[in-house]
Structure formats: C-alpha cells, structure tokens
CSV table of C-alpha atoms and ligand atoms in Angstrom, one decimal:
chain,number,residue,atom,x,y,z
A,576,UNK,CA,-15.0,32.8,1.9
A,577,UNK,CA,-18.2,31.3,1.2
A,578,UNK,CA,-18.6,27.5,1.0
A,579,UNK,CA,-21.3,26.6,-2.1
A,580,UNK,CA,-22.8,22.8,-2.4
A,581,UNK,CA,-24.0,21.8,-5.7
A,582,UNK,CA,-26.3,18.9,-5.1
A,583,UNK,CA,-25.7,16.6,-8.4
A,584,UNK,CA,-28.3,13.8,-7.0
A,585,UNK,CA,-28.8,10.8,-9.7
A,586,UNK,CA,-28.6,13.4,-13.1
A,587,UNK,CA,-24.5,12.7,-12.7
A,588,UNK,CA,-24.6,13.0,-16.6
A,589,UNK,CA,-25.4,16.6,-17.1
A,590,UNK,CA,-22.4,18.8,-17.5
A,591,UNK,CA,-24.3,22.1,-15.7
A,592,UNK,CA,-23.4,20.0,-12.4
A,593,UNK,CA,-19.5,20.5,-13.4
A,594,UNK,CA,-19.1,23.6,-15.0
A,595,UNK,CA,-18.5,25.4,-11.7
A,596,UNK,CA,-16.3,23.1,-10.5
A,597,UNK,CA,-14.3,22.6,-13.3
A,598,UNK,CA,-13.8,26.2,-13.9
A,599,UNK,CA,-12.5,26.6,-10.3
A,600,UNK,CA,-10.2,23.8,-10.8
A,601,UNK,CA,-9.2,25.1,-13.9
A,602,UNK,CA,-8.3,28.5,-12.3
A,603,UNK,CA,-6.4,27.4,-9.6
A,604,UNK,CA,-8.9,26.9,-6.9
A,605,UNK,CA,-10.4,23.8,-4.7
A,606,UNK,CA,-13.4,21.3,-5.0
A,607,UNK,CA,-14.4,18.8,-2.7
A,608,UNK,CA,-16.0,15.7,-4.9
A,609,UNK,CA,-17.4,12.6,-4.0
A,610,UNK,CA,-16.0,9.4,-4.5
A,611,UNK,CA,-16.5,5.7,-4.2
A,612,UNK,CA,-14.3,5.4,-1.3
A,613,UNK,CA,-14.8,9.2,1.1
A,614,UNK,CA,-15.0,12.5,-0.6
A,615,UNK,CA,-11.8,14.0,-1.8
A,616,UNK,CA,-10.5,17.3,-1.5
A,617,UNK,CA,-9.2,18.5,-5.3
A,618,UNK,CA,-7.1,20.8,-7.0
A,619,UNK,CA,-4.9,20.8,-10.4
A,620,UNK,CA,-2.2,18.5,-9.8
A,621,UNK,CA,0.1,20.1,-12.2
A,622,UNK,CA,-0.6,23.8,-10.4
A,623,UNK,CA,2.1,24.1,-6.9
A,624,UNK,CA,-0.3,27.2,-5.7
A,625,UNK,CA,-3.4,25.0,-6.4
A,626,UNK,CA,-2.2,21.8,-4.1
A,627,UNK,CA,-1.0,24.4,-1.5
A,628,UNK,CA,-4.5,25.5,-1.2
A,629,UNK,CA,-5.1,22.0,-0.1
A,630,UNK,CA,-2.8,21.8,2.5
A,631,UNK,CA,-3.4,24.8,3.8
A,632,UNK,CA,-7.5,24.4,4.2
A,633,UNK,CA,-6.8,20.9,5.6
A,634,UNK,CA,-4.3,22.1,7.7
A,635,UNK,CA,-2.2,19.0,6.8
A,636,UNK,CA,1.4,18.5,7.2
A,637,UNK,CA,3.6,19.1,4.3
A,638,UNK,CA,5.4,15.5,4.5
A,639,UNK,CA,2.4,13.7,3.7
A,640,UNK,CA,1.8,13.3,-0.3
A,641,UNK,CA,-1.4,13.4,-2.2
A,642,UNK,CA,-3.3,11.0,-4.6
A,643,UNK,CA,-3.4,12.3,-7.8
A,644,UNK,CA,-6.7,11.0,-9.8
A,645,UNK,CA,-6.9,10.2,-13.3
A,646,UNK,CA,-9.8,9.8,-15.6
A,647,UNK,CA,-8.1,6.7,-17.7
A,648,UNK,CA,-4.9,4.6,-17.8
A,649,UNK,CA,-3.9,6.6,-20.4
A,650,UNK,CA,-3.8,9.3,-18.3
A,651,UNK,CA,-1.8,7.6,-15.4
A,652,UNK,CA,0.9,6.7,-18.3
A,653,UNK,CA,1.5,10.3,-19.2
A,654,UNK,CA,2.6,11.4,-15.9
A,655,UNK,CA,4.3,7.7,-14.8
A,656,UNK,CA,7.3,6.2,-15.6
A,657,UNK,CA,8.9,2.6,-15.5
A,658,UNK,CA,6.0,1.5,-15.0
A,659,UNK,CA,6.1,-2.7,-14.3
A,660,UNK,CA,3.7,-5.1,-16.1
A,661,UNK,CA,2.1,-6.0,-12.8
A,662,UNK,CA,0.9,-2.1,-12.4
A,663,UNK,CA,-0.9,-2.2,-15.4
A,664,UNK,CA,-2.0,-5.6,-14.8
A,665,UNK,CA,-3.8,-4.0,-11.6
A,666,UNK,CA,-5.2,-1.1,-13.8
A,667,UNK,CA,-6.5,-3.3,-16.0
A,668,UNK,CA,-8.1,-5.5,-13.2
A,669,UNK,CA,-9.2,-3.0,-10.7
A,670,UNK,CA,-9.7,0.6,-12.2
A,671,UNK,CA,-11.8,2.2,-11.7
A,672,UNK,CA,-11.8,1.5,-8.4
A,673,UNK,CA,-10.4,1.6,-4.5
A,674,UNK,CA,-6.5,1.0,-5.7
A,675,UNK,CA,-4.4,3.3,-5.2
A,676,UNK,CA,-0.9,2.9,-7.2
A,677,UNK,CA,2.5,3.8,-6.0
A,678,UNK,CA,4.6,4.6,-9.3
A,679,UNK,CA,8.1,6.3,-10.5
A,680,UNK,CA,6.7,10.0,-11.5
A,681,UNK,CA,8.1,11.0,-14.3
A,682,UNK,CA,10.6,14.2,-13.9
A,683,UNK,CA,8.7,17.7,-13.6
A,684,UNK,CA,5.3,15.9,-13.9
A,685,UNK,CA,4.2,17.4,-10.7
A,686,UNK,CA,5.4,19.9,-8.1
A,687,UNK,CA,7.0,19.1,-4.8
A,688,UNK,CA,4.0,19.6,-2.9
A,689,UNK,CA,2.0,16.8,-4.3
A,690,UNK,CA,4.5,14.2,-3.9
A,691,UNK,CA,6.0,15.8,-0.9
A,692,UNK,CA,9.5,15.7,-2.4
A,693,UNK,CA,9.0,11.9,-3.3
A,694,UNK,CA,10.2,10.2,-6.7
A,695,UNK,CA,6.9,8.4,-6.9
A,696,UNK,CA,3.4,9.2,-6.7
A,697,UNK,CA,0.2,7.7,-6.1
A,698,UNK,CA,-2.4,7.8,-8.7
A,699,UNK,CA,-5.9,6.7,-8.8
A,700,UNK,CA,-9.1,6.5,-11.0
A,701,UNK,CA,-12.0,6.7,-9.1
A,702,UNK,CA,-15.4,4.6,-9.5
A,703,UNK,CA,-17.8,7.1,-9.1
A,704,UNK,CA,-19.7,9.0,-11.8
A,705,UNK,CA,-19.2,12.3,-10.4
A,706,UNK,CA,-15.7,12.0,-9.4
A,707,UNK,CA,-15.2,10.6,-13.5
A,708,UNK,CA,-17.2,13.5,-15.0
A,709,UNK,CA,-15.3,16.2,-13.4
A,710,UNK,CA,-12.2,14.8,-14.1
A,711,UNK,CA,-13.0,14.4,-18.0
A,712,UNK,CA,-14.8,17.9,-17.8
A,713,UNK,CA,-11.4,19.5,-16.1
A,714,UNK,CA,-9.1,17.8,-18.3
A,715,UNK,CA,-6.1,17.5,-15.7
A,716,UNK,CA,-5.1,15.1,-13.0
A,717,UNK,CA,-6.6,15.9,-9.7
A,718,UNK,CA,-4.6,15.8,-6.5
A,719,UNK,CA,-6.9,14.9,-3.6
A,720,UNK,CA,-6.8,14.0,-0.6
A,721,UNK,CA,-9.5,13.1,1.8
A,722,UNK,CA,-11.9,16.3,2.5
A,723,UNK,CA,-11.2,16.4,6.3
A,724,UNK,CA,-9.7,18.9,8.9
A,725,UNK,CA,-6.2,16.9,8.9
A,726,UNK,CA,-6.4,14.2,11.9
A,727,UNK,CA,-10.2,13.9,11.5
A,728,UNK,CA,-12.2,11.1,10.2
A,729,UNK,CA,-13.0,11.0,6.5
A,730,UNK,CA,-15.8,12.5,5.2
A,731,UNK,CA,-18.2,10.0,3.5
A,732,UNK,CA,-21.1,12.7,3.1
A,733,UNK,CA,-21.0,16.2,2.0
A,734,UNK,CA,-22.4,17.5,5.4
A,735,UNK,CA,-18.8,15.8,6.6
A,736,UNK,CA,-16.6,18.1,4.4
A,737,UNK,CA,-19.1,21.1,5.4
A,738,UNK,CA,-18.4,20.6,8.9
A,739,UNK,CA,-14.7,20.5,8.6
A,740,UNK,CA,-14.2,22.9,5.8
A,741,UNK,CA,-16.9,25.5,6.1
A,742,UNK,CA,-15.9,28.7,4.8
A,743,UNK,CA,-12.4,27.4,3.5
A,744,UNK,CA,-13.2,25.8,0.2
A,745,UNK,CA,-15.4,27.4,-2.6
A,746,UNK,CA,-17.3,24.4,-3.7
A,747,UNK,CA,-18.5,21.1,-2.7
A,748,UNK,CA,-20.2,18.7,-4.9
A,749,UNK,CA,-22.8,16.7,-3.2
A,750,UNK,CA,-23.6,12.9,-4.4
A,751,UNK,CA,-24.9,11.5,-1.4
A,752,UNK,CA,-23.2,9.1,0.5
A,753,UNK,CA,-19.9,7.2,-0.3
A,754,UNK,CA,-20.7,3.6,-1.1
A,755,UNK,CA,-17.3,2.3,0.4
A,756,UNK,CA,-16.7,4.5,3.4
A,757,UNK,CA,-12.8,3.6,3.7
A,758,UNK,CA,-10.1,5.2,1.8
A,759,UNK,CA,-8.7,3.0,-1.0
A,760,UNK,CA,-5.9,0.7,-1.0
A,761,UNK,CA,-2.8,2.1,-1.3
A,762,UNK,CA,0.0,-0.4,-3.1
A,763,UNK,CA,3.7,0.4,-3.6
A,764,UNK,CA,4.6,-1.1,-7.0
A,765,UNK,CA,8.1,0.3,-6.8
A,766,UNK,CA,8.6,-2.7,-4.4
A,767,UNK,CA,9.5,-5.8,-5.6
A,768,UNK,CA,7.4,-7.8,-4.3
A,769,UNK,CA,4.8,-4.8,-4.3
A,770,UNK,CA,3.9,-3.7,-1.0
A,771,UNK,CA,0.3,-2.9,0.6
A,772,UNK,CA,1.0,0.5,2.5
A,773,UNK,CA,-2.6,0.7,3.3
A,774,UNK,CA,-5.5,-1.6,3.5
A,775,UNK,CA,-8.6,-1.2,1.7
A,776,UNK,CA,-11.4,-2.5,-0.1
A,777,UNK,CA,-9.2,-4.2,-2.8
A,778,UNK,CA,-7.5,-6.6,-0.5
A,779,UNK,CA,-4.5,-9.1,-0.7
A,780,UNK,CA,-6.0,-11.6,-1.8
A,781,UNK,CA,-7.8,-9.8,-4.9
A,782,UNK,CA,-4.8,-8.3,-5.6
A,783,UNK,CA,-2.4,-11.7,-5.3
A,784,UNK,CA,-4.7,-13.4,-7.8
A,785,UNK,CA,-3.7,-11.1,-10.4
A,786,UNK,CA,-0.2,-10.0,-9.6
A,787,UNK,CA,1.1,-13.1,-7.5
A,788,UNK,CA,2.5,-12.5,-4.2
A,789,UNK,CA,2.6,-8.9,-2.3
A,790,UNK,CA,3.5,-8.3,0.9
A,791,UNK,CA,1.3,-6.0,3.7
A,792,UNK,CA,3.7,-3.0,5.4
A,793,UNK,CA,5.3,-3.6,8.4
A,794,UNK,CA,6.0,-7.2,7.9
A,795,UNK,CA,9.4,-7.0,7.9
A,796,UNK,CA,11.6,-4.0,9.1
A,797,UNK,CA,12.4,-0.6,7.5
A,798,UNK,CA,13.9,2.7,8.6
A,799,UNK,CA,11.7,4.9,7.2
A,800,UNK,CA,8.1,5.0,6.8
A,801,UNK,CA,7.2,4.8,2.8
A,802,UNK,CA,3.7,6.0,3.1
A,803,UNK,CA,4.3,9.0,5.1
A,804,UNK,CA,0.8,9.8,5.9
A,805,UNK,CA,1.0,6.4,8.1
A,806,UNK,CA,3.0,8.3,10.7
A,807,UNK,CA,0.0,10.9,11.8
A,808,UNK,CA,-3.2,10.6,14.3
A,809,UNK,CA,-5.9,9.5,12.0
A,810,UNK,CA,-9.5,9.2,12.3
A,811,UNK,CA,-9.6,10.8,16.0
A,812,UNK,CA,-12.9,11.8,17.5
A,813,UNK,CA,-12.6,14.3,20.5
A,814,UNK,CA,-13.3,11.9,22.9
A,815,UNK,CA,-10.5,9.0,23.5
A,816,UNK,CA,-11.5,5.7,21.6
A,817,UNK,CA,-11.1,2.0,23.3
A,818,UNK,CA,-11.4,-1.2,21.0
A,819,UNK,CA,-12.6,-4.3,23.3
A,820,UNK,CA,-13.5,-7.5,22.2
A,821,UNK,CA,-17.3,-8.0,21.3
A,822,UNK,CA,-17.9,-11.2,23.3
A,823,UNK,CA,-20.1,-12.3,26.1
A,824,UNK,CA,-20.6,-9.6,28.8
A,825,UNK,CA,-17.2,-8.0,28.4
A,826,UNK,CA,-18.7,-4.8,27.1
A,827,UNK,CA,-21.8,-4.2,29.6
A,828,UNK,CA,-19.2,-5.1,32.2
A,829,UNK,CA,-17.1,-2.2,30.7
A,830,UNK,CA,-19.7,0.1,30.6
A,831,UNK,CA,-21.0,-0.4,34.2
A,832,UNK,CA,-17.7,0.0,35.8
A,833,UNK,CA,-17.0,3.2,33.6
A,834,UNK,CA,-20.6,4.5,34.8
A,835,UNK,CA,-19.1,3.9,38.5
A,836,UNK,CA,-17.0,6.1,37.8
A,837,UNK,CA,-19.4,8.7,36.9
A,838,UNK,CA,-17.9,8.5,32.6
A,839,UNK,CA,-20.6,8.8,30.2
A,840,UNK,CA,-19.8,5.8,27.3
A,841,UNK,CA,-20.7,5.9,23.8
A,842,UNK,CA,-20.4,2.4,21.9
A,843,UNK,CA,-19.7,1.3,18.4
A,844,UNK,CA,-21.2,-1.9,18.0
A,845,UNK,CA,-22.9,-4.0,15.6
A,846,UNK,CA,-25.6,-4.9,18.1
A,847,UNK,CA,-26.4,-1.7,20.4
A,848,UNK,CA,-25.6,-2.9,24.4
A,849,UNK,CA,-28.5,-1.5,26.5
A,850,UNK,CA,-26.5,0.1,28.6
A,851,UNK,CA,-24.6,2.4,26.9
A,852,UNK,CA,-25.2,6.6,27.0
A,853,UNK,CA,-24.9,6.9,23.0
A,854,UNK,CA,-24.6,3.8,20.6
A,855,UNK,CA,-23.9,4.1,16.8
A,856,UNK,CA,-23.3,1.6,14.1
A,857,UNK,CA,-20.3,-0.4,13.3
A,858,UNK,CA,-19.3,-1.3,9.6
A,859,UNK,CA,-16.6,-0.5,6.8
A,860,UNK,CA,-19.0,2.2,5.4
A,861,UNK,CA,-20.3,3.9,8.5
A,862,UNK,CA,-17.3,4.0,10.7
A,863,UNK,CA,-16.7,7.2,9.9
A,864,UNK,CA,-20.0,8.3,10.2
A,865,UNK,CA,-20.2,7.0,13.7
A,866,UNK,CA,-17.0,8.6,15.1
A,867,UNK,CA,-18.4,11.9,13.9
A,868,UNK,CA,-21.7,11.3,15.6
A,869,UNK,CA,-19.8,11.4,19.1
A,870,UNK,CA,-18.1,14.4,18.4
A,871,UNK,CA,-21.9,15.5,18.6
A,872,UNK,CA,-22.5,14.0,21.9
A,873,UNK,CA,-20.7,14.9,25.7
A,874,UNK,CA,-19.5,11.3,25.8
A,875,UNK,CA,-16.0,10.9,28.0
A,876,UNK,CA,-15.5,7.6,26.1
A,877,UNK,CA,-16.1,5.7,23.0
A,878,UNK,CA,-15.7,2.0,23.2
A,879,UNK,CA,-15.4,-0.2,20.1
A,880,UNK,CA,-16.7,-3.3,20.1
A,881,UNK,CA,-15.1,-5.8,17.8
A,882,UNK,CA,-16.6,-9.1,16.8
A,883,UNK,CA,-14.3,-11.8,14.9
A,884,UNK,CA,-16.1,-10.8,11.9
A,885,UNK,CA,-14.6,-7.5,11.9
A,886,UNK,CA,-11.3,-8.8,13.3
A,887,UNK,CA,-10.3,-10.2,9.9
A,888,UNK,CA,-11.4,-6.8,7.9
A,889,UNK,CA,-7.7,-5.8,7.5
A,890,UNK,CA,-9.0,-2.3,6.2
A,891,UNK,CA,-11.4,-1.4,8.8
A,892,UNK,CA,-9.2,-2.6,11.6
A,893,UNK,CA,-6.3,-0.7,10.5
A,894,UNK,CA,-8.7,2.6,10.6
A,895,UNK,CA,-9.9,1.3,14.2
A,896,UNK,CA,-6.4,1.1,16.0
A,897,UNK,CA,-5.4,4.7,14.5
A,898,UNK,CA,-8.7,6.2,15.9
A,899,UNK,CA,-7.8,4.1,18.9
A,900,UNK,CA,-4.0,5.2,19.3
A,901,UNK,CA,-3.9,0.9,19.5
A,902,UNK,CA,-5.8,1.3,22.8
A,903,UNK,CA,-7.7,-1.9,24.2
A,904,UNK,CA,-9.8,-1.4,26.8
A,905,UNK,CA,-9.1,-3.8,30.0
B,421,TXA,O1,-9.6,6.5,-1.4
B,421,TXA,C1,-8.8,7.2,-1.1
B,421,TXA,O2,-7.6,7.1,-1.1
B,421,TXA,C2,-9.0,8.6,-0.8
B,421,TXA,C3,-9.9,9.4,-2.0
B,421,TXA,C4,-10.6,10.9,-1.8
B,421,TXA,O3,-9.2,9.2,-3.3
B,421,TXA,N1,-7.8,9.3,-1.2
B,421,TXA,C5,-7.2,9.6,0.5
B,421,TXA,O4,-6.0,10.7,0.2
B,421,TXA,O5,-7.3,8.8,0.9
B,421,TXA,P1,-5.1,10.8,1.6
B,421,TXA,O6,-4.3,12.0,1.1
B,421,TXA,O7,-5.9,11.1,2.7
B,421,TXA,O8,-4.4,9.8,1.8
B,421,TXA,C6,-3.0,9.3,0.9
B,421,TXA,C7,-2.6,8.6,1.5
B,421,TXA,C8,-1.6,8.9,2.2
B,421,TXA,O9,-1.0,7.7,3.5
B,421,TXA,C9,-0.6,9.2,1.8
B,421,TXA,O10,1.4,8.9,2.5
B,421,TXA,C10,0.0,7.6,0.6
B,421,TXA,O11,-1.2,7.8,0.2
B,421,TXA,N2,0.9,8.2,-0.5
B,421,TXA,C11,0.4,9.4,-1.5
B,421,TXA,N3,1.4,9.1,-2.5
B,421,TXA,C12,2.5,8.4,-1.8
B,421,TXA,C13,3.9,7.9,-2.6
B,421,TXA,N4,4.3,8.4,-3.3
B,421,TXA,N5,4.2,7.0,-1.8
B,421,TXA,C14,3.7,6.4,-0.8
B,421,TXA,N6,2.6,6.8,-0.1
B,421,TXA,C15,1.5,7.6,-0.5
B,422,MG,MG1,-6.7,11.3,4.7
C-alpha cells in the first residue's frame, strides 16, 4: 500500500483537505491525523474490521483498548450510559482538550475490539482544528490510538508517523508538530472517587478544582490494571534509557565513566552537556522527538537528565519512567 501525505497547513477550514480522509474512514480504512497531544491512527469506531486494521498496522496487543474521539459532548452521550454528573462537569470544563473520560459504554455501541471486551470506553474530544474538522466531516466516532508502532514513542509530527507506518496505512493528514506532545490524561469516571489512569496535561489539581477528590492510579492496591495499556513497554528507543539527576557534575561524571568503557552516550537535558556524543532537548513537547532522534544515532546508551522541575511534572515523569523501564543510572 502506498502511504499518501496531505499537507493541511494553516488552511484547516478547507473541506477539500478532508474529503479523501473522510471517504477512507467511511469505507472502513485508517487515516492518521494530528491532535493537540500526539498524532492518532483513526478508524470508524463502530466498524470492527476497520478497528482491526488499526491493531494490524500498529502491531498492538488486542487487550489494550482504544480511545474513541468524538466531535461533541452530545456525540459522547450517544455512546455512553450512566454518565455521572462529575463527568459532564469535566466535559464542560476541559473539552475540547487533553482529557479522556472512561465511562460505561452503551450495550452494542462499539465492537469488542474497541474496548478490548471491557464494559467501559475511553472518550475524548480533541482540541485541534484538523481533528475536529475530520470528525465533523466523517460524522462518526473515530477510534484512534497514537499513530506509532506499538512500543515506540508516540508521534508528534507527520514524519514520525511515516517512519513507523509507511506502506501500512493509506493516508496521513499533516498538520505540523503537536503542540502538547504528551498523550491525554485518562480519567476513570466509573470509580469513586475518579482515578487518573494516565497523567497528562489536564492535571490532578485542575480536575480537583472542578470535581473534588481524584485518586492517582498506583495509590492503593488493585488486582487488575484498570488501564490495560499501562502494563506494556512504551516509548522505547533502540538504545537503553537511564534517568539521572541533573545535579552538579553528576551527568558529566557519568558520561566520562561511560566513555572509559568505550560507550557512546546520548543525553536528553535542558542544557546540553559538553562531553555528550549526542545531545537533544528535554521538555514535554520535545520528548518523543528527542527519543526518536536517538534512534538516528549510533549511541549505546541514553541518559535523561532530570531537573527538580521535571520531577514535579507527573505526565513527563510517567513517560520517562516507562521509556527507562524505571532504571536510574548509578
Ligand atoms: O492523547 C491521546 O490520548 C492520544 C490521541 C491520539 O488522542 N491517544 C492515545 O491513545 O494516546 P493510546 O491508545 O495510545 O492510549 C490509550 C490509553 C491506553 O493506556 C489504554 O489502556 C487506555 O487509554 N484506555 C482506553 N480505553 C480504556 C478503558 N475503557 N478503560 C481503561 N483504560 C482505557
Ligand atoms: Mg499509545
């Protein structure tokens, strides 16, 4: 299959940009498109074969459910049931935006492969003109995980999608780099109090201002992971990743030590250390780009230098700890 790229650019209101994409989605195909968080790989969420094509292109495990994107609160309410008042408050306060709400799905609303057989569904209204125009023109809920190969860093540019899925999907809508760069907050509204299953730009503090107490997943004991995706390898570049405190000479000592062992070192940091063989920026919007840049080098190891400010950013640290498989350099 040939993968085509449609450059939408700044003229996001032009329906011509979406005609082919909407036709592909309506006839059971997949299309990659930008959102404010990361690029998604979309398919009609009501069509089991279309959804299957997403899993096939990404190589995604079948027990990891997909987020369904909607064009409005009204569309969300057509597919969810027993919606708590606090979920409506969240929709009013944070939609469109980087917040996915896990709600009870109406019986038969979605095929099993969207929800991975769970009685719940994750719904989100994205805050990106291209995603919203595509949803409007398609007129259907769109299932869309991040448009990367399973296990790799999420794509924050059309080029990342092409790198991972060239020849596996028919079309990419190119809307330039993603503004936020980390995936949406996933909030389970079926629990009391609601539980943050994945931290994102919509923080616990922001949520608590609107709905009161929320819990963060991992606090307290549970037998089954409520967000199945959480247990898989994520955001992993080719070389092993180690976290290290960005303090005094710690990073340069680590680099010197690795050099004595003949290893090449790539560093992700706020200020590039002189001794690094390769050095890339570290910030929420640049994280996935920087991890992907490491794959373009012959580095043996990746150090990520964590400042005190980084350590306080729950969304960033969640992705970094997964990328590093919780390894700290010592
Ligand atoms: O920002 C985002 O959320 C991006 C853009 C494209 O919208 N999408 C995204 O999708 O990150 P994905 O598939 O890469 O991550 C979905 C996460 C997974 O951790 C999955 O387990 C969880 O949401 N999830 C989806 N449905 C769920 C459900 N019913 N219950 C619990 N967790 C769910
Ligand atoms: Mg993903």
